[in-house]
PDB file of C-alpha atoms in Angstrom:
ATOM      1  CA  MET A   1     -30.033  56.756 -21.977  1.00  0.00           C
ATOM      2  CA  SER A   2     -27.130  56.845 -23.488  1.00  0.00           C
ATOM      3  CA  PHE A   3     -25.191  53.384 -24.061  1.00  0.00           C
ATOM      4  CA  ALA A   4     -22.098  54.721 -21.714  1.00  0.00           C
ATOM      5  CA  ASN A   5     -24.938  55.113 -18.819  1.00  0.00           C
ATOM      6  CA  ALA A   6     -26.734  51.934 -19.527  1.00  0.00           C
ATOM      7  CA  PHE A   7     -23.620  50.381 -19.350  1.00  0.00           C
ATOM      8  CA  LEU A   8     -22.442  51.506 -16.492  1.00  0.00           C
ATOM      9  CA  THR A   9     -25.909  50.463 -14.867  1.00  0.00           C
ATOM     10  CA  TRP A  10     -25.346  47.108 -16.097  1.00  0.00           C
ATOM     11  CA  LEU A  11     -21.638  47.372 -15.235  1.00  0.00           C
ATOM     12  CA  LYS A  12     -23.069  48.478 -11.261  1.00  0.00           C
ATOM     13  CA  ARG A  13     -25.746  45.378 -11.251  1.00  0.00           C
ATOM     14  CA  TYR A  14     -23.670  42.416 -12.104  1.00  0.00           C
ATOM     15  CA  PHE A  15     -19.927  44.232 -10.570  1.00  0.00           C
ATOM     16  CA  VAL A  16     -19.758  41.280  -7.962  1.00  0.00           C
ATOM     17  CA  VAL A  17     -21.058  38.498 -10.600  1.00  0.00           C
ATOM     18  CA  ILE A  18     -18.145  39.697 -12.898  1.00  0.00           C
ATOM     19  CA  ALA A  19     -15.454  39.923 -10.543  1.00  0.00           C
ATOM     20  CA  GLY A  20     -16.367  36.342  -9.228  1.00  0.00           C
ATOM     21  CA  LEU A  21     -16.139  35.348 -12.856  1.00  0.00           C
ATOM     22  CA  LEU A  22     -12.285  36.528 -13.016  1.00  0.00           C
ATOM     23  CA  THR A  23     -11.458  35.522 -10.212  1.00  0.00           C
ATOM     24  CA  LEU A  24     -12.131  32.338 -10.429  1.00  0.00           C
ATOM     25  CA  ALA A  25     -11.279  32.444 -14.311  1.00  0.00           C
ATOM     26  CA  TYR A  26      -7.611  33.680 -12.849  1.00  0.00           C
ATOM     27  CA  LEU A  27      -7.412  30.632 -10.106  1.00  0.00           C
ATOM     28  CA  LEU A  28      -8.146  28.178 -12.926  1.00  0.00           C
ATOM     29  CA  LEU A  29      -5.437  29.669 -15.584  1.00  0.00           C
ATOM     30  CA  PRO A  30      -2.904  27.128 -13.897  1.00  0.00           C
ATOM     31  CA  ASN A  31      -4.834  24.079 -13.977  1.00  0.00           C
ATOM     32  CA  ILE A  32      -5.743  25.270 -17.781  1.00  0.00           C
ATOM     33  CA  VAL A  33      -2.116  25.559 -18.745  1.00  0.00           C
ATOM     34  CA  VAL A  34      -1.240  21.887 -17.095  1.00  0.00           C
ATOM     35  CA  THR A  35      -4.406  20.553 -18.858  1.00  0.00           C
ATOM     36  CA  VAL A  36      -2.874  21.705 -22.498  1.00  0.00           C
ATOM     37  CA  PHE A  37       0.637  20.525 -21.878  1.00  0.00           C
ATOM     38  CA  SER A  38      -0.633  17.586 -21.218  1.00  0.00           C
ATOM     39  CA  PHE A  39      -1.242  16.759 -24.720  1.00  0.00           C
ATOM     40  CA  ASN A  40       1.884  18.160 -25.816  1.00  0.00           C
ATOM     41  CA  LYS A  41       5.131  16.060 -27.649  1.00  0.00           C
ATOM     42  CA  PRO A  42       7.973  18.367 -26.844  1.00  0.00           C
ATOM     43  CA  LYS A  43      10.732  17.801 -28.661  1.00  0.00           C
ATOM     44  CA  GLY A  44      13.326  18.635 -26.056  1.00  0.00           C
ATOM     45  CA  ARG A  45      13.875  17.631 -22.342  1.00  0.00           C
ATOM     46  CA  PHE A  46      11.244  20.276 -20.460  1.00  0.00           C
ATOM     47  CA  ASN A  47       8.000  20.737 -21.121  1.00  0.00           C
ATOM     48  CA  TYR A  48       7.346  24.983 -21.023  1.00  0.00           C
ATOM     49  CA  GLN A  49       6.853  25.380 -25.334  1.00  0.00           C
ATOM     50  CA  TRP A  50       4.294  23.799 -27.191  1.00  0.00           C
ATOM     51  CA  GLN A  51       5.023  21.674 -30.125  1.00  0.00           C
ATOM     52  CA  GLN A  52       2.817  19.388 -30.902  1.00  0.00           C
ATOM     53  CA  PHE A  53      -0.620  17.711 -30.313  1.00  0.00           C
ATOM     54  CA  SER A  54      -0.261  14.198 -28.772  1.00  0.00           C
ATOM     55  CA  THR A  55      -2.161  11.733 -26.833  1.00  0.00           C
ATOM     56  CA  ASP A  56       1.191   9.352 -26.477  1.00  0.00           C
ATOM     57  CA  ALA A  57       1.236  10.521 -22.116  1.00  0.00           C
ATOM     58  CA  TRP A  58      -2.345   9.533 -21.450  1.00  0.00           C
ATOM     59  CA  LYS A  59      -1.913   6.027 -23.176  1.00  0.00           C
ATOM     60  CA  ASP A  60       1.130   5.745 -20.333  1.00  0.00           C
ATOM     61  CA  PRO A  61       0.971   7.401 -17.788  1.00  0.00           C
ATOM     62  CA  CYS A  62       3.529   5.748 -15.585  1.00  0.00           C
ATOM     63  CA  GLY A  63       6.119   5.787 -18.813  1.00  0.00           C
ATOM     64  CA  VAL A  64       8.302   7.306 -16.497  1.00  0.00           C
ATOM     65  CA  SER A  65      10.598   5.747 -14.394  1.00  0.00           C
ATOM     66  CA  GLY A  66       8.672   5.950 -10.299  1.00  0.00           C
ATOM     67  CA  LEU A  67       6.506   8.575 -11.566  1.00  0.00           C
ATOM     68  CA  CYS A  68       3.436   6.007 -10.691  1.00  0.00           C
ATOM     69  CA  GLY A  69       5.298   4.780  -7.524  1.00  0.00           C
ATOM     70  CA  SER A  70       5.999   8.084  -5.725  1.00  0.00           C
ATOM     71  CA  LEU A  71       2.083   8.957  -6.531  1.00  0.00           C
ATOM     72  CA  SER A  72       0.738   5.521  -4.814  1.00  0.00           C
ATOM     73  CA  LEU A  73       3.135   6.953  -1.525  1.00  0.00           C
ATOM     74  CA  SER A  74       1.989   9.621  -2.106  1.00  0.00           C
ATOM     75  CA  LEU A  75      -2.131   8.939  -2.111  1.00  0.00           C
ATOM     76  CA  GLN A  76      -0.992   6.072   0.739  1.00  0.00           C
ATOM     77  CA  ILE A  77       0.466   8.293   3.171  1.00  0.00           C
ATOM     78  CA  ALA A  78      -1.946  11.050   2.388  1.00  0.00           C
ATOM     79  CA  ILE A  79      -5.216   8.885   2.665  1.00  0.00           C
ATOM     80  CA  TRP A  80      -3.270   7.672   6.498  1.00  0.00           C
ATOM     81  CA  ALA A  81      -2.978  11.153   6.828  1.00  0.00           C
ATOM     82  CA  THR A  82      -6.229  12.051   6.401  1.00  0.00           C
ATOM     83  CA  ILE A  83      -7.697   9.173   8.908  1.00  0.00           C
ATOM     84  CA  GLY A  84      -5.133  10.165  11.908  1.00  0.00           C
ATOM     85  CA  ALA A  85      -5.493  13.737  11.694  1.00  0.00           C
ATOM     86  CA  THR A  86      -9.166  13.552  11.277  1.00  0.00           C
ATOM     87  CA  LEU A  87      -9.826  10.726  14.468  1.00  0.00           C
ATOM     88  CA  LEU A  88      -7.311  13.224  16.668  1.00  0.00           C
ATOM     89  CA  GLY A  89      -9.488  16.487  15.510  1.00  0.00           C
ATOM     90  CA  VAL A  90     -12.555  15.158  15.972  1.00  0.00           C
ATOM     91  CA  MET A  91     -11.595  14.436  19.772  1.00  0.00           C
ATOM     92  CA  ILE A  92      -9.684  17.625  20.418  1.00  0.00           C
ATOM     93  CA  ALA A  93     -12.693  19.898  18.420  1.00  0.00           C
ATOM     94  CA  PHE A  94     -15.500  18.409  21.056  1.00  0.00           C
ATOM     95  CA  ALA A  95     -13.419  18.088  24.014  1.00  0.00           C
ATOM     96  CA  LEU A  96     -12.313  22.184  23.365  1.00  0.00           C
ATOM     97  CA  VAL A  97     -15.978  23.319  22.779  1.00  0.00           C
ATOM     98  CA  ARG A  98     -17.799  20.885  24.658  1.00  0.00           C
ATOM     99  CA  TYR A  99     -15.866  20.175  28.046  1.00  0.00           C
ATOM    100  CA  ARG A 100     -14.237  23.203  30.818  1.00  0.00           C
ATOM    101  CA  PHE A 101     -10.666  21.954  31.823  1.00  0.00           C
ATOM    102  CA  ARG A 102      -7.795  23.037  32.705  1.00  0.00           C
ATOM    103  CA  ALA A 103      -5.027  25.010  30.204  1.00  0.00           C
ATOM    104  CA  ARG A 104      -8.406  24.855  27.999  1.00  0.00           C
ATOM    105  CA  GLY A 105      -6.902  28.230  26.348  1.00  0.00           C
ATOM    106  CA  ALA A 106      -3.538  27.382  26.189  1.00  0.00           C
ATOM    107  CA  VAL A 107      -4.532  24.307  23.930  1.00  0.00           C
ATOM    108  CA  ASN A 108      -6.756  26.371  22.201  1.00  0.00           C
ATOM    109  CA  SER A 109      -4.111  28.626  21.157  1.00  0.00           C
ATOM    110  CA  LEU A 110      -1.374  26.232  20.125  1.00  0.00           C
ATOM    111  CA  ILE A 111      -3.927  24.787  17.694  1.00  0.00           C
ATOM    112  CA  PHE A 112      -3.270  27.362  15.855  1.00  0.00           C
ATOM    113  CA  LEU A 113       0.281  27.308  15.963  1.00  0.00           C
ATOM    114  CA  PRO A 114       0.939  24.682  13.546  1.00  0.00           C
ATOM    115  CA  MET A 115      -1.283  26.595  10.674  1.00  0.00           C
ATOM    116  CA  ALA A 116       0.663  30.510  12.008  1.00  0.00           C
ATOM    117  CA  MET A 117       4.255  29.658  12.000  1.00  0.00           C
ATOM    118  CA  PRO A 118       5.732  28.693   8.355  1.00  0.00           C
ATOM    119  CA  GLU A 119       6.421  25.297   7.226  1.00  0.00           C
ATOM    120  CA  VAL A 120      10.790  25.739   7.177  1.00  0.00           C
ATOM    121  CA  VAL A 121      10.302  25.504  10.316  1.00  0.00           C
ATOM    122  CA  MET A 122       7.898  23.259  11.564  1.00  0.00           C
ATOM    123  CA  ALA A 123       9.545  21.344   9.407  1.00  0.00           C
ATOM    124  CA  ALA A 124      13.199  21.534  11.006  1.00  0.00           C
ATOM    125  CA  SER A 125      11.509  21.129  14.552  1.00  0.00           C
ATOM    126  CA  LEU A 126      10.219  17.863  13.605  1.00  0.00           C
ATOM    127  CA  LEU A 127      13.336  17.169  11.537  1.00  0.00           C
ATOM    128  CA  THR A 128      14.919  17.252  15.129  1.00  0.00           C
ATOM    129  CA  LEU A 129      12.744  15.325  17.084  1.00  0.00           C
ATOM    130  CA  PHE A 130      13.145  12.397  14.953  1.00  0.00           C
ATOM    131  CA  LEU A 131      17.189  12.534  15.239  1.00  0.00           C
ATOM    132  CA  ASN A 132      17.060  12.949  18.762  1.00  0.00           C
ATOM    133  CA  LEU A 133      15.080   9.817  18.955  1.00  0.00           C
ATOM    134  CA  GLY A 134      17.049   7.987  16.529  1.00  0.00           C
ATOM    135  CA  ALA A 135      14.086   7.405  14.195  1.00  0.00           C
ATOM    136  CA  GLN A 136      14.630   6.279  10.654  1.00  0.00           C
ATOM    137  CA  LEU A 137      13.897   8.721   7.971  1.00  0.00           C
ATOM    138  CA  GLY A 138      10.715   7.021   5.816  1.00  0.00           C
ATOM    139  CA  PHE A 139       7.415   6.288   5.292  1.00  0.00           C
ATOM    140  CA  TRP A 140       7.221   6.815   9.158  1.00  0.00           C
ATOM    141  CA  THR A 141       8.301   9.885  10.125  1.00  0.00           C
ATOM    142  CA  ILE A 142       6.623  11.656   6.985  1.00  0.00           C
ATOM    143  CA  LEU A 143       2.828  10.250   7.850  1.00  0.00           C
ATOM    144  CA  ILE A 144       3.564  10.988  11.506  1.00  0.00           C
ATOM    145  CA  ALA A 145       4.786  14.643  10.391  1.00  0.00           C
ATOM    146  CA  HIS A 146       1.837  15.106   8.604  1.00  0.00           C
ATOM    147  CA  ILE A 147      -0.296  13.884  10.805  1.00  0.00           C
ATOM    148  CA  MET A 148       0.498  16.687  13.287  1.00  0.00           C
ATOM    149  CA  PHE A 149       0.901  19.615   9.945  1.00  0.00           C
ATOM    150  CA  CYS A 150      -2.964  18.458   9.106  1.00  0.00           C
ATOM    151  CA  LEU A 151      -4.374  17.839  12.765  1.00  0.00           C
ATOM    152  CA  SER A 152      -4.529  22.217  13.725  1.00  0.00           C
ATOM    153  CA  PHE A 153      -6.852  22.242   9.992  1.00  0.00           C
ATOM    154  CA  VAL A 154      -9.107  19.594  11.130  1.00  0.00           C
ATOM    155  CA  VAL A 155      -9.818  20.656  14.709  1.00  0.00           C
ATOM    156  CA  THR A 156     -10.624  24.271  12.795  1.00  0.00           C
ATOM    157  CA  ALA A 157     -12.779  23.172  10.361  1.00  0.00           C
ATOM    158  CA  VAL A 158     -14.616  20.714  13.049  1.00  0.00           C
ATOM    159  CA  LYS A 159     -14.817  23.538  15.560  1.00  0.00           C
ATOM    160  CA  ALA A 160     -16.488  25.744  14.257  1.00  0.00           C
ATOM    161  CA  ARG A 161     -19.225  22.916  13.404  1.00  0.00           C
ATOM    162  CA  VAL A 162     -19.450  21.925  16.469  1.00  0.00           C
ATOM    163  CA  MET A 163     -19.743  25.729  17.979  1.00  0.00           C
ATOM    164  CA  SER A 164     -23.028  26.404  15.810  1.00  0.00           C
ATOM    165  CA  MET A 165     -24.284  23.066  16.591  1.00  0.00           C
ATOM    166  CA  ASP A 166     -28.139  23.852  18.827  1.00  0.00           C
ATOM    167  CA  PRO A 167     -27.237  21.726  21.828  1.00  0.00           C
ATOM    168  CA  ARG A 168     -30.937  21.018  22.755  1.00  0.00           C
ATOM    169  CA  LEU A 169     -31.246  18.447  19.442  1.00  0.00           C
ATOM    170  CA  GLU A 170     -28.988  16.260  21.932  1.00  0.00           C
ATOM    171  CA  GLN A 171     -31.055  17.617  25.120  1.00  0.00           C
ATOM    172  CA  ALA A 172     -34.238  15.729  22.860  1.00  0.00           C
ATOM    173  CA  ALA A 173     -32.819  13.014  21.742  1.00  0.00           C
ATOM    174  CA  GLN A 174     -32.077  12.063  25.600  1.00  0.00           C
ATOM    175  CA  ASP A 175     -35.373  13.360  26.651  1.00  0.00           C
ATOM    176  CA  LEU A 176     -36.384   9.891  23.813  1.00  0.00           C
ATOM    177  CA  TYR A 177     -34.603   8.276  25.836  1.00  0.00           C
ATOM    178  CA  ALA A 178     -31.724   7.631  23.512  1.00  0.00           C
ATOM    179  CA  GLY A 179     -28.150   6.425  25.080  1.00  0.00           C
ATOM    180  CA  PRO A 180     -25.262   8.401  24.922  1.00  0.00           C
ATOM    181  CA  VAL A 181     -24.008   6.320  22.114  1.00  0.00           C
ATOM    182  CA  GLN A 182     -27.009   6.612  20.737  1.00  0.00           C
ATOM    183  CA  THR A 183     -27.501  10.044  20.282  1.00  0.00           C
ATOM    184  CA  PHE A 184     -23.445  10.535  19.422  1.00  0.00           C
ATOM    185  CA  LEU A 185     -24.387   8.522  15.820  1.00  0.00           C
ATOM    186  CA  ARG A 186     -28.412   9.265  15.451  1.00  0.00           C
ATOM    187  CA  VAL A 187     -27.755  13.216  16.162  1.00  0.00           C
ATOM    188  CA  THR A 188     -24.990  14.576  17.214  1.00  0.00           C
ATOM    189  CA  LEU A 189     -22.441  12.547  14.354  1.00  0.00           C
ATOM    190  CA  PRO A 190     -24.894  13.799  11.483  1.00  0.00           C
ATOM    191  CA  ILE A 191     -24.793  17.035  12.341  1.00  0.00           C
ATOM    192  CA  ALA A 192     -21.177  17.540  12.585  1.00  0.00           C
ATOM    193  CA  ALA A 193     -20.835  15.760   9.186  1.00  0.00           C
ATOM    194  CA  PRO A 194     -20.485  18.784   6.799  1.00  0.00           C
ATOM    195  CA  GLY A 195     -17.732  19.617   9.206  1.00  0.00           C
ATOM    196  CA  ILE A 196     -15.456  16.619   9.445  1.00  0.00           C
ATOM    197  CA  ALA A 197     -15.764  16.119   5.732  1.00  0.00           C
ATOM    198  CA  ALA A 198     -14.609  19.903   5.579  1.00  0.00           C
ATOM    199  CA  GLY A 199     -11.768  18.542   7.922  1.00  0.00           C
ATOM    200  CA  ALA A 200     -11.153  15.974   5.641  1.00  0.00           C
ATOM    201  CA  LEU A 201     -11.111  17.122   2.233  1.00  0.00           C
ATOM    202  CA  LEU A 202      -8.352  19.669   3.814  1.00  0.00           C
ATOM    203  CA  ALA A 203      -5.846  17.237   5.572  1.00  0.00           C
ATOM    204  CA  PHE A 204      -5.788  14.610   2.381  1.00  0.00           C
ATOM    205  CA  ALA A 205      -5.056  18.170  -0.467  1.00  0.00           C
ATOM    206  CA  LEU A 206      -2.407  19.974   2.607  1.00  0.00           C
ATOM    207  CA  SER A 207      -0.708  15.883   2.787  1.00  0.00           C
ATOM    208  CA  PHE A 208      -0.584  14.727  -0.985  1.00  0.00           C
ATOM    209  CA  ASP A 209       0.521  17.922  -1.689  1.00  0.00           C
ATOM    210  CA  ASP A 210       2.951  19.119   0.869  1.00  0.00           C
ATOM    211  CA  PHE A 211       6.606  19.360   0.196  1.00  0.00           C
ATOM    212  CA  ILE A 212       8.559  21.018   2.745  1.00  0.00           C
ATOM    213  CA  ILE A 213       7.810  19.087   5.618  1.00  0.00           C
ATOM    214  CA  THR A 214       8.001  15.720   3.693  1.00  0.00           C
ATOM    215  CA  ASN A 215      11.475  16.775   1.991  1.00  0.00           C
ATOM    216  CA  PHE A 216      12.818  17.493   5.174  1.00  0.00           C
ATOM    217  CA  ASN A 217      11.626  14.038   6.819  1.00  0.00           C
ATOM    218  CA  ALA A 218      11.929  11.857   3.452  1.00  0.00           C
ATOM    219  CA  GLY A 219      15.384  10.435   3.992  1.00  0.00           C
ATOM    220  CA  SER A 220      15.882   8.412   0.872  1.00  0.00           C
ATOM    221  CA  THR A 221      11.562   8.003   0.232  1.00  0.00           C
ATOM    222  CA  VAL A 222      10.609  10.264  -2.651  1.00  0.00           C
ATOM    223  CA  THR A 223       7.055  11.294  -3.032  1.00  0.00           C
ATOM    224  CA  PHE A 224       5.559  13.008  -5.509  1.00  0.00           C
ATOM    225  CA  PRO A 225       5.878  16.620  -4.883  1.00  0.00           C
ATOM    226  CA  MET A 226       9.614  15.502  -4.294  1.00  0.00           C
ATOM    227  CA  PHE A 227       9.220  13.907  -8.093  1.00  0.00           C
ATOM    228  CA  VAL A 228       8.023  16.534  -9.560  1.00  0.00           C
ATOM    229  CA  TRP A 229      10.436  19.300  -7.510  1.00  0.00           C
ATOM    230  CA  GLY A 230      13.327  16.937  -8.663  1.00  0.00           C
ATOM    231  CA  SER A 231      12.142  16.142 -12.685  1.00  0.00           C
ATOM    232  CA  ALA A 232      12.081  20.103 -12.693  1.00  0.00           C
ATOM    233  CA  GLN A 233      16.005  20.036 -12.594  1.00  0.00           C
ATOM    234  CA  ARG A 234      16.789  17.376 -15.637  1.00  0.00           C
ATOM    235  CA  GLY A 235      13.921  17.982 -17.497  1.00  0.00           C
ATOM    236  CA  THR A 236       9.813  17.917 -17.164  1.00  0.00           C
ATOM    237  CA  PRO A 237       7.689  14.838 -18.364  1.00  0.00           C
ATOM    238  CA  VAL A 238       4.085  14.980 -19.918  1.00  0.00           C
ATOM    239  CA  GLN A 239       3.076  12.867 -17.399  1.00  0.00           C
ATOM    240  CA  ILE A 240       3.294  14.505 -15.391  1.00  0.00           C
ATOM    241  CA  ASN A 241       1.262  17.144 -16.539  1.00  0.00           C
ATOM    242  CA  VAL A 242      -1.479  14.596 -16.856  1.00  0.00           C
ATOM    243  CA  ILE A 243      -1.851  13.544 -13.111  1.00  0.00           C
ATOM    244  CA  GLY A 244      -1.756  17.081 -12.034  1.00  0.00           C
ATOM    245  CA  THR A 245      -5.404  16.941 -14.997  1.00  0.00           C
ATOM    246  CA  ALA A 246      -6.779  13.442 -13.742  1.00  0.00           C
ATOM    247  CA  MET A 247      -6.086  15.064  -9.714  1.00  0.00           C
ATOM    248  CA  PHE A 248      -8.284  17.949 -10.909  1.00  0.00           C
ATOM    249  CA  LEU A 249     -10.765  16.394 -12.680  1.00  0.00           C
ATOM    250  CA  VAL A 250     -11.583  13.802  -9.466  1.00  0.00           C
ATOM    251  CA  ALA A 251     -11.767  16.866  -7.362  1.00  0.00           C
ATOM    252  CA  VAL A 252     -13.823  18.809  -9.388  1.00  0.00           C
ATOM    253  CA  LEU A 253     -16.180  15.656  -9.631  1.00  0.00           C
ATOM    254  CA  LEU A 254     -15.820  15.108  -5.997  1.00  0.00           C
ATOM    255  CA  VAL A 255     -17.062  18.819  -5.985  1.00  0.00           C
ATOM    256  CA  LEU A 256     -20.027  18.742  -8.305  1.00  0.00           C
ATOM    257  CA  THR A 257     -21.575  14.904  -6.146  1.00  0.00           C
ATOM    258  CA  SER A 258     -21.523  16.706  -3.188  1.00  0.00           C
ATOM    259  CA  MET A 259     -22.915  19.809  -4.563  1.00  0.00           C
ATOM    260  CA  LEU A 260     -25.588  17.358  -6.387  1.00  0.00           C
ATOM    261  CA  ILE A 261     -25.994  15.084  -3.205  1.00  0.00           C
ATOM    262  CA  GLY A 262     -26.933  18.725  -1.168  1.00  0.00           C
ATOM    263  CA  ASN A 263     -29.106  19.962  -3.479  1.00  0.00           C
ATOM    264  CA  ARG A 264     -31.310  16.333  -3.358  1.00  0.00           C
ATOM    265  CA  ARG A 265     -31.288  16.476   0.412  1.00  0.00           C
ATOM    266  CA  ARG A 266     -32.338  20.058   0.856  1.00  0.00           C
ATOM    267  CA  LYS A 267     -35.945  19.194  -1.980  1.00  0.00           C
ATOM    268  CA  TYR A 268     -36.447  16.084   0.758  1.00  0.00           C
TER     269      TYR A 268
END
């Protein structure tokens, strides 16, 4: 067999793996660039060209005025928005799957609207609502907007998990004299937990990363995405790359930890 034929045979066998690795490398390329430039020491205001290796930004990530304040605010909003959207989303998902009521089909369809419509439309609609109510734009309007925006994603994730659950497991628990609360805590909730966790993580990422809806409803409040956008107009500090790299590493560690826990559970 010639080298060309051997190469084609090998390529056909591992084509899916190679395509997956190339796609993963393409997706991770921006994160790699951000990480590399977090060790840069630019001579001007803009951190767009490599000048000199330095760890100064890592030693003082809060060296830029307002950076850590906006980061703390974004984390607070993301945490509370995740809690609110997850609690409401779990209840809505169970109601849509387990119960029959009037307008159930309409509610099922309306849940997907925030995911289908452009963010700028939802942002402008929420701003109009807040202005008509006379609400002061700030932390609370951002939080309410983020909960409404993330709710659909949580419902979709949890609903998919609840639909795949075997109701006979809950019936078996009831046959063993478990009450409704005990059945939910011991059987239903552990089975639905992966879907709930996926929805919560998605809500946190969407809330922390959101700019359009936040920009419309923030007033004078500055979150981390808005700080990054504002800094890009005047000059991007290296500390932004440091924060971005740290957030990426935390996300990777969380994913690896969940994978290790899942593999350990499968073994036992």
